PDB file of C-alpha atoms in Angstrom:
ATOM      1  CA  UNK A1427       2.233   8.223 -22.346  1.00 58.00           C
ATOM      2  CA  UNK A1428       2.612   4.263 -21.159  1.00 67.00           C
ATOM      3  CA  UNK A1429       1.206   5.283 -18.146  1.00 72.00           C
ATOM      4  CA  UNK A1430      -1.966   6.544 -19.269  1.00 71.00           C
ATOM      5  CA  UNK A1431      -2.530   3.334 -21.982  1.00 66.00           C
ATOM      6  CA  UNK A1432      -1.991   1.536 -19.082  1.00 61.00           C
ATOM      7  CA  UNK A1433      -4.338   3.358 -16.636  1.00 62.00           C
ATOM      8  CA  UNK A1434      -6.714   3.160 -19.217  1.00 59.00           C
ATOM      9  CA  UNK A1435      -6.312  -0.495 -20.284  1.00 59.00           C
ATOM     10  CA  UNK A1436      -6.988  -1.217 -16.536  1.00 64.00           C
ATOM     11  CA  UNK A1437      -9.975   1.100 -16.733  1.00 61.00           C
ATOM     12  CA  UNK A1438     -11.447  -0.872 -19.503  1.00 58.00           C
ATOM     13  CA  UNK A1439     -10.686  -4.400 -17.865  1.00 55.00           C
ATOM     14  CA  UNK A1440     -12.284  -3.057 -15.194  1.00 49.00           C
ATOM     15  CA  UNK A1441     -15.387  -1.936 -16.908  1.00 47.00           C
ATOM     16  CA  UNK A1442     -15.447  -5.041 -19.179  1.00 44.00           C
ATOM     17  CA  UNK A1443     -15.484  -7.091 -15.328  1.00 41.00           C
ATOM     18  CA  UNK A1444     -18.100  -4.671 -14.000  1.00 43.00           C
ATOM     19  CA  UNK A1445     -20.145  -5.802 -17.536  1.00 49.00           C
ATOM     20  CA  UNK A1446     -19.794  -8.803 -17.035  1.00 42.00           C
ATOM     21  CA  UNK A1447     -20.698 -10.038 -13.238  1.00 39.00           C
ATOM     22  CA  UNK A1448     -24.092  -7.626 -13.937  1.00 46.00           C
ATOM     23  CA  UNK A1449     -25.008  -9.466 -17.178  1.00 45.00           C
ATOM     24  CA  UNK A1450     -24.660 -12.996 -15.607  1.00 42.00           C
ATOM     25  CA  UNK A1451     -25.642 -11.767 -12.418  1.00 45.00           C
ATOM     26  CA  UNK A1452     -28.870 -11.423 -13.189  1.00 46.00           C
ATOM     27  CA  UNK A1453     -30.040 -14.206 -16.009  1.00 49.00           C
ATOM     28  CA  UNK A1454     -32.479 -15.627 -13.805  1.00 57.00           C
ATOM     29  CA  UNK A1455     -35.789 -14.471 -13.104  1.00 58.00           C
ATOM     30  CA  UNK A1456     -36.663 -11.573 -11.504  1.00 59.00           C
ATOM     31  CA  UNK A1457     -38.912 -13.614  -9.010  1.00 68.00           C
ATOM     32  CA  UNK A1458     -39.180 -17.146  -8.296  1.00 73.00           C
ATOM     33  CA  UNK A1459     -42.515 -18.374  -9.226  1.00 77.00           C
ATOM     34  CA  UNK A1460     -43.174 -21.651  -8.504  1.00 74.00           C
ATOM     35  CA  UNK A1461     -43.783 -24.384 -11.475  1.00 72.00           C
ATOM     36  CA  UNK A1462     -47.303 -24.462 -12.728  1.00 74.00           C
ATOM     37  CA  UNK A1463     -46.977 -28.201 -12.103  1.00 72.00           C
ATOM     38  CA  UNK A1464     -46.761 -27.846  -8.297  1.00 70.00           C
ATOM     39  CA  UNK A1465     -50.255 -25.802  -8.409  1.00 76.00           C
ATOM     40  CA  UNK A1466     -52.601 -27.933  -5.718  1.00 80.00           C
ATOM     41  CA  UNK A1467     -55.837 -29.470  -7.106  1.00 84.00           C
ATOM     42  CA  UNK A1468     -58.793 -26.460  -6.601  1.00 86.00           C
ATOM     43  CA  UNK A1469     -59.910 -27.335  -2.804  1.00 81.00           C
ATOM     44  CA  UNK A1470     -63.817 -29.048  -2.609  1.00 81.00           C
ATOM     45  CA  UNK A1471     -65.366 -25.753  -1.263  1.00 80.00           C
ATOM     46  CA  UNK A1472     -64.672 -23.929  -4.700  1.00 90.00           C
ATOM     47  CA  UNK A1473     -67.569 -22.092  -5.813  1.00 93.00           C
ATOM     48  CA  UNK A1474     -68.893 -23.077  -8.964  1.00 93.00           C
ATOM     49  CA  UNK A1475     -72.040 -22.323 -11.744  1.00 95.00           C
ATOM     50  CA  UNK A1476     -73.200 -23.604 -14.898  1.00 93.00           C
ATOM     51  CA  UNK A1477     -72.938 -21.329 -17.897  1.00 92.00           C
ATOM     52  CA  UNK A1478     -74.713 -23.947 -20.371  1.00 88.00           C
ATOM     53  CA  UNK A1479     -72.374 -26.880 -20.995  1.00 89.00           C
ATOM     54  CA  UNK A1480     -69.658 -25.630 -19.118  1.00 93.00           C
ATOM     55  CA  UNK A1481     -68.799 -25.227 -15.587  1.00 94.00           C
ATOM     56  CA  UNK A1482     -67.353 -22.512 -14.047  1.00 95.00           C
ATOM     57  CA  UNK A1483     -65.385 -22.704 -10.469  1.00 95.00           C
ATOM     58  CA  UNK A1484     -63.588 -20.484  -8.749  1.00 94.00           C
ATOM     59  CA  UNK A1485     -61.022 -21.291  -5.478  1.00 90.00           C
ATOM     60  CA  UNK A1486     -61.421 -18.784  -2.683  1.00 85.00           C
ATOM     61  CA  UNK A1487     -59.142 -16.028  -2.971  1.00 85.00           C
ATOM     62  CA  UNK A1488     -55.234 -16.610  -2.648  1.00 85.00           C
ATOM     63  CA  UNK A1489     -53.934 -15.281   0.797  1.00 82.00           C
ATOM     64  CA  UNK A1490     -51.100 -13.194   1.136  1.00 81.00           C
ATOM     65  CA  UNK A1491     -49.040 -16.044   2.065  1.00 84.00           C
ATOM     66  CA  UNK A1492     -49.998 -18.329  -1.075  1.00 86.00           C
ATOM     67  CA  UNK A1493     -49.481 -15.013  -3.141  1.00 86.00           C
ATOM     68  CA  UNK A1494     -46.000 -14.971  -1.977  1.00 85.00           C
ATOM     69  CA  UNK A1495     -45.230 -18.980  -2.045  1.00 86.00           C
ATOM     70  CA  UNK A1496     -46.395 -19.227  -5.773  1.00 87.00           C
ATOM     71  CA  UNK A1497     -45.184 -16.072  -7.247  1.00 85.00           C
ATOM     72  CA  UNK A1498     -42.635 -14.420  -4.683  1.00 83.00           C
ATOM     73  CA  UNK A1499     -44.634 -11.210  -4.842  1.00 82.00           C
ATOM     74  CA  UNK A1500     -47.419 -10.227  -3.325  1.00 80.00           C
ATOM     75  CA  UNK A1501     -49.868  -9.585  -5.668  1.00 87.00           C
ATOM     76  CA  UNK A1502     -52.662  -7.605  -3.221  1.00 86.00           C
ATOM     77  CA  UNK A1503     -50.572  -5.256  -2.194  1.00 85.00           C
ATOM     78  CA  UNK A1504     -49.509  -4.368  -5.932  1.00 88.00           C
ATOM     79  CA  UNK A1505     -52.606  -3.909  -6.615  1.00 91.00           C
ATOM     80  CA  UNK A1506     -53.485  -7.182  -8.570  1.00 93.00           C
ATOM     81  CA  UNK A1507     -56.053  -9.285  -7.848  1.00 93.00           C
ATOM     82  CA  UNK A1508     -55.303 -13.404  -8.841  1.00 93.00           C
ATOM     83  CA  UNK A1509     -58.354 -15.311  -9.049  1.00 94.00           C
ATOM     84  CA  UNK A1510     -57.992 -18.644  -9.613  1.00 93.00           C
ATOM     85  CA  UNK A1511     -61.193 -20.259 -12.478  1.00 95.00           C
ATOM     86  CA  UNK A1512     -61.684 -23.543 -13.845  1.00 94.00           C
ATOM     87  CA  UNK A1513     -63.323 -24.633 -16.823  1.00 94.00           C
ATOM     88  CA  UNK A1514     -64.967 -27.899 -17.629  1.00 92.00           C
ATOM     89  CA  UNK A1515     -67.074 -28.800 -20.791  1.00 92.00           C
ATOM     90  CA  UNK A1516     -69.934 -30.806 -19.723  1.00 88.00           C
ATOM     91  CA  UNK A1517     -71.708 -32.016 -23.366  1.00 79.00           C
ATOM     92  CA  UNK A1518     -72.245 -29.978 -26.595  1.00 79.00           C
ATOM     93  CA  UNK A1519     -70.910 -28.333 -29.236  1.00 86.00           C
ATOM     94  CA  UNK A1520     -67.091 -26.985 -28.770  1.00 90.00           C
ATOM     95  CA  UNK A1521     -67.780 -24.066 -26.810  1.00 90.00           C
ATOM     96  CA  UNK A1522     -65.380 -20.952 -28.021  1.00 90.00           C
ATOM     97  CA  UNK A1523     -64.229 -19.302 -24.768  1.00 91.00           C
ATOM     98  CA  UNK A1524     -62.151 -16.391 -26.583  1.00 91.00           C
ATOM     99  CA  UNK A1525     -65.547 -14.889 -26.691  1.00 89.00           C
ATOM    100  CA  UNK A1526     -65.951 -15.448 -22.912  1.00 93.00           C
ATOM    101  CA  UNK A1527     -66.028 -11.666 -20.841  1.00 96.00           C
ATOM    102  CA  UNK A1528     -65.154 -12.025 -17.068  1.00 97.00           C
ATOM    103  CA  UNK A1529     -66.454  -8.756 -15.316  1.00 97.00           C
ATOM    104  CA  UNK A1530     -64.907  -8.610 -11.563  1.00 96.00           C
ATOM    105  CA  UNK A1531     -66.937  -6.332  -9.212  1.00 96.00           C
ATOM    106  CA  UNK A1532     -66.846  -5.903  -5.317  1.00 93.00           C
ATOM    107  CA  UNK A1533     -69.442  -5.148  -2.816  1.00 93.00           C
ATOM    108  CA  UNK A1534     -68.477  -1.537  -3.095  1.00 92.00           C
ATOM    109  CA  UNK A1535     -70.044  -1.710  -6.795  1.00 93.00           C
ATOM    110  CA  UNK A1536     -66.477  -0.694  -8.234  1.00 94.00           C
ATOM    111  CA  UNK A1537     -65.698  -2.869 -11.511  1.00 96.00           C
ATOM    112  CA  UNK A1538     -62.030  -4.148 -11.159  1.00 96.00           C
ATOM    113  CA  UNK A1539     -60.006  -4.007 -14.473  1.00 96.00           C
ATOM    114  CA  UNK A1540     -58.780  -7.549 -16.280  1.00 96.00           C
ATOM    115  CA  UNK A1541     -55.127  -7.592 -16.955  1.00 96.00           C
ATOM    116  CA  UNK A1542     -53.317 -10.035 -19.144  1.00 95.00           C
ATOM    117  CA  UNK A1543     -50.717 -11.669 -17.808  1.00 94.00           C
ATOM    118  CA  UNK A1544     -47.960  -9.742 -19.203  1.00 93.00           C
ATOM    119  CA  UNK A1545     -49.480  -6.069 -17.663  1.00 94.00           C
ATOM    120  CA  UNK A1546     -49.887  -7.718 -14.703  1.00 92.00           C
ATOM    121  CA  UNK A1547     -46.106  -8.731 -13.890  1.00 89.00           C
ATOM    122  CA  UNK A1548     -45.763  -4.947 -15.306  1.00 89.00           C
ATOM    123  CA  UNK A1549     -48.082  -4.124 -12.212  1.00 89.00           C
ATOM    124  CA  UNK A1550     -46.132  -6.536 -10.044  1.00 86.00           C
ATOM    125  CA  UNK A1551     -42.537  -4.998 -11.095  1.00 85.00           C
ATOM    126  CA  UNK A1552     -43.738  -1.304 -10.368  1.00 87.00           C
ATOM    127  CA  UNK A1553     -45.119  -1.784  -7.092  1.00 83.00           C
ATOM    128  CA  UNK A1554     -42.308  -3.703  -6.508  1.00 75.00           C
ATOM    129  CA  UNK A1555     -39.796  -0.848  -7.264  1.00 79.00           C
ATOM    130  CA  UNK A1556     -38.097  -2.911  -9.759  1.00 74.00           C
ATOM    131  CA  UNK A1557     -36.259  -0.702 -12.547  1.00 69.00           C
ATOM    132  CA  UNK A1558     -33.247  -1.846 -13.422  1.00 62.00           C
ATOM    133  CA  UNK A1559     -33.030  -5.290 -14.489  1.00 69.00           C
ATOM    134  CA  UNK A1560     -31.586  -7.769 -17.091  1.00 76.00           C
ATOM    135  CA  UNK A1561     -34.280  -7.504 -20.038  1.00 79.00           C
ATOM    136  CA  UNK A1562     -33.694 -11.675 -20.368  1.00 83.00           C
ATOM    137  CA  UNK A1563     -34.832 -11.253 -16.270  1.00 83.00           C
ATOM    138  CA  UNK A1564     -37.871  -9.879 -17.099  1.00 83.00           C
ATOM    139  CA  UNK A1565     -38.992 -12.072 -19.894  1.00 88.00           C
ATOM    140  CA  UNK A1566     -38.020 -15.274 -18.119  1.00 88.00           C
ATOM    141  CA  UNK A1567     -40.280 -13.589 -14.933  1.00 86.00           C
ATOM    142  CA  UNK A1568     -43.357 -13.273 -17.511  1.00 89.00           C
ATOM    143  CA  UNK A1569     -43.468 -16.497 -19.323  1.00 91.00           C
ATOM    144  CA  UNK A1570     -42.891 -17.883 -15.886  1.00 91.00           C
ATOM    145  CA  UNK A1571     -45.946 -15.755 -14.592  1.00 90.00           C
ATOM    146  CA  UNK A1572     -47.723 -16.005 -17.469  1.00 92.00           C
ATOM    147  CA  UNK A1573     -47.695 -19.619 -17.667  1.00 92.00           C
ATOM    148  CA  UNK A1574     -50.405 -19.640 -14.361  1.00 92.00           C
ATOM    149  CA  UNK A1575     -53.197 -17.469 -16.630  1.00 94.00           C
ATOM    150  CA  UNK A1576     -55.632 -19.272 -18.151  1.00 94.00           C
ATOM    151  CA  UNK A1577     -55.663 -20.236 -21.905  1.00 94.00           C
ATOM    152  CA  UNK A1578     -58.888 -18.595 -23.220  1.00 93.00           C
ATOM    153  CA  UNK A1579     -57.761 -19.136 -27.253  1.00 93.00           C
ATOM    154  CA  UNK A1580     -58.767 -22.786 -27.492  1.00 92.00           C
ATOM    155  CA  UNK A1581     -62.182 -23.698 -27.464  1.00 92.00           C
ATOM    156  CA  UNK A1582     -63.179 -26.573 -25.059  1.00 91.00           C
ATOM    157  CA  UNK A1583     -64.784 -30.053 -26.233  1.00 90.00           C
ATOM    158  CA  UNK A1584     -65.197 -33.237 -25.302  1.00 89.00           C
ATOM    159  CA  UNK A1585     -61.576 -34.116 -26.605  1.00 90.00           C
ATOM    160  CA  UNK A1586     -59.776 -30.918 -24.153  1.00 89.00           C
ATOM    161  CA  UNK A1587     -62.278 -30.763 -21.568  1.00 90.00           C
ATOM    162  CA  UNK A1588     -60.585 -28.437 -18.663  1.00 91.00           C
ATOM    163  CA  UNK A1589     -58.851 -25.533 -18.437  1.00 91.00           C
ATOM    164  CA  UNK A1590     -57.534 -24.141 -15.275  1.00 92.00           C
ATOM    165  CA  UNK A1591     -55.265 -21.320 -14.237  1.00 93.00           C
ATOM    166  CA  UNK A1592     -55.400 -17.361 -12.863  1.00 94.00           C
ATOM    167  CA  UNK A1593     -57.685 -14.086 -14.060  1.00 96.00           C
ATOM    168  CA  UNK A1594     -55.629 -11.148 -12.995  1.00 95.00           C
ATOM    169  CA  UNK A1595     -58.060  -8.077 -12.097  1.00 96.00           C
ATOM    170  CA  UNK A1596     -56.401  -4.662 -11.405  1.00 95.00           C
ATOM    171  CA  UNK A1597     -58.167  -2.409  -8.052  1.00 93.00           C
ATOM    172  CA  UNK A1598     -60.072  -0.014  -9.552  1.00 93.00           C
ATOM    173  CA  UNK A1599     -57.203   3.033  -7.690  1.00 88.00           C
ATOM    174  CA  UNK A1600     -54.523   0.449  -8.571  1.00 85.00           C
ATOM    175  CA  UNK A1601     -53.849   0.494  -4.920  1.00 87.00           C
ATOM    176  CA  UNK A1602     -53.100  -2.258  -2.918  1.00 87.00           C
ATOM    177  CA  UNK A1603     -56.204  -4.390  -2.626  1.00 85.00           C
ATOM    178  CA  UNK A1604     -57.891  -4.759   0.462  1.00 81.00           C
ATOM    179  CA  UNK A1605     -58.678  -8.482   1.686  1.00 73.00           C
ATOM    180  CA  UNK A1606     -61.853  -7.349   3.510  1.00 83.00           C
ATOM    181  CA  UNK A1607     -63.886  -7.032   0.235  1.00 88.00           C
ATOM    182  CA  UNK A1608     -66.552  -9.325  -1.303  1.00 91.00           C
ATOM    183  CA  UNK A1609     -66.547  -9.824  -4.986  1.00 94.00           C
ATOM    184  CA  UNK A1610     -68.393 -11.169  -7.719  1.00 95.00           C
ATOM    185  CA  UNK A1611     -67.089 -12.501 -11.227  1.00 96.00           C
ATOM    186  CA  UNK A1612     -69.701 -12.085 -14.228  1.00 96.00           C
ATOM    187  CA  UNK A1613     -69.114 -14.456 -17.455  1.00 96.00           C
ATOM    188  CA  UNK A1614     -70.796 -13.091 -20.303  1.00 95.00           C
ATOM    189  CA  UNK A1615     -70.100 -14.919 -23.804  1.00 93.00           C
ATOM    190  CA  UNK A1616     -70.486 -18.487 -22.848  1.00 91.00           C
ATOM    191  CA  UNK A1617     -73.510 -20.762 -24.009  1.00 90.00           C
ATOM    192  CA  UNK A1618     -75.132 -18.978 -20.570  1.00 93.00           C
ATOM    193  CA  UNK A1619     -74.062 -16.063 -18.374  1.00 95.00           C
ATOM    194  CA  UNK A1620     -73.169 -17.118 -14.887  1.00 95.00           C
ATOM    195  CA  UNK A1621     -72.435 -14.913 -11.889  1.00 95.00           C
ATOM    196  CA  UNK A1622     -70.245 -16.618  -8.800  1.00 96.00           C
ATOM    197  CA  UNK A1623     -69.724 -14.798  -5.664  1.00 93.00           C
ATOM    198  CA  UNK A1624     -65.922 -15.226  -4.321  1.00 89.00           C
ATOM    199  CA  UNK A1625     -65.115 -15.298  -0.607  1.00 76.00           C
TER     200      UNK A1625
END
């Protein structure tokens, strides 16, 4: 009878270790996205439009090698598509940009699907093949994602004047997306509708 207590105290120290190295393990984040803070200034060749008091640019379209360095994922081949906007407000009124629809298509005529942040690291994890994880993991890896979208809730004015950050579209197959596309982005909602071509 000692002997099986035993056995089964060491069974339970042994679980209680197991527990414990995979709970601490894995506290960080699931990928290691870069701080927002480190994101470069957009480069001078952005394209950009004016939608009315506001204007719109867009950086060319991350690489795969960018997609990796900020996020540690690459975000093409899970089928997400990170375009980089920014937003400045020229003279006005306070222009409300929750109202603001961004409508992605490509030269194929397919319309791309936007993703908040949140169902795009969702996108990111699947194609990833990333299942089992500390649920801390995953939050940490979506505020830390999430943090690069673009704050569309506060309307811009002359006293917050710029807004910058990612739109995350979704390939119309949710396949990987392939780099040899042409796109444009629609904005519908602002003082004037603008369409920019990207890449």
């Amino acid at each position: 009878m000692t002997r099986i207590r035993a056995k089964l105290m060491r069974m339970t120290r042994a679980v209680l270790l197991l527990i414990v190295l995979l709970t601490t393990s894995c506290t960080g984040s699931l990928f290691k996205v870069k701080p927002v803070a480190e994101l470069p200034p957009l480069p001078a060749n952005a394209r950009s439009a004016d939608a009315g008091g506001v204007t719109i640019r867009l950086a060319p379209l991350l690489t795969d090698e960018q997609s990796q360095e900020l996020f540690e994922a690459n975000l093409p081949v899970s089928g997400v598509l990170p375009v980089r906007i920014e937003l400045d407000f020229q003279s006005g009124v306070p222009v409300e940009i929750k109202r603001a629809k961004f409508r992605l298509t490509d030269n194929q005529g397919r319309e791309w699907k936007l993703l908040s942040t949140k169902k795009a690291a969702s996108s990111i994890l699947k194609a990833n093949g990333v299942f089992a994880y500390n649920p801390n993991s995953r939050k940490q890896f979506e505020r830390e994602f999430g943090a690069y979208g673009i704050d569309l809730k506060t309307p811009l004015s002359s006293t917050d004047s710029h807004r910058q950050g990612f739109l995350f579209f979704q390939t119309p197959d949710k396949q990987p997306a392939n780099s040899d596309l042409r796109f444009s982005l629609v904005v519908e909602g602002l003082p004037q509708s603008a369409t920019i071509t990207i890449n």
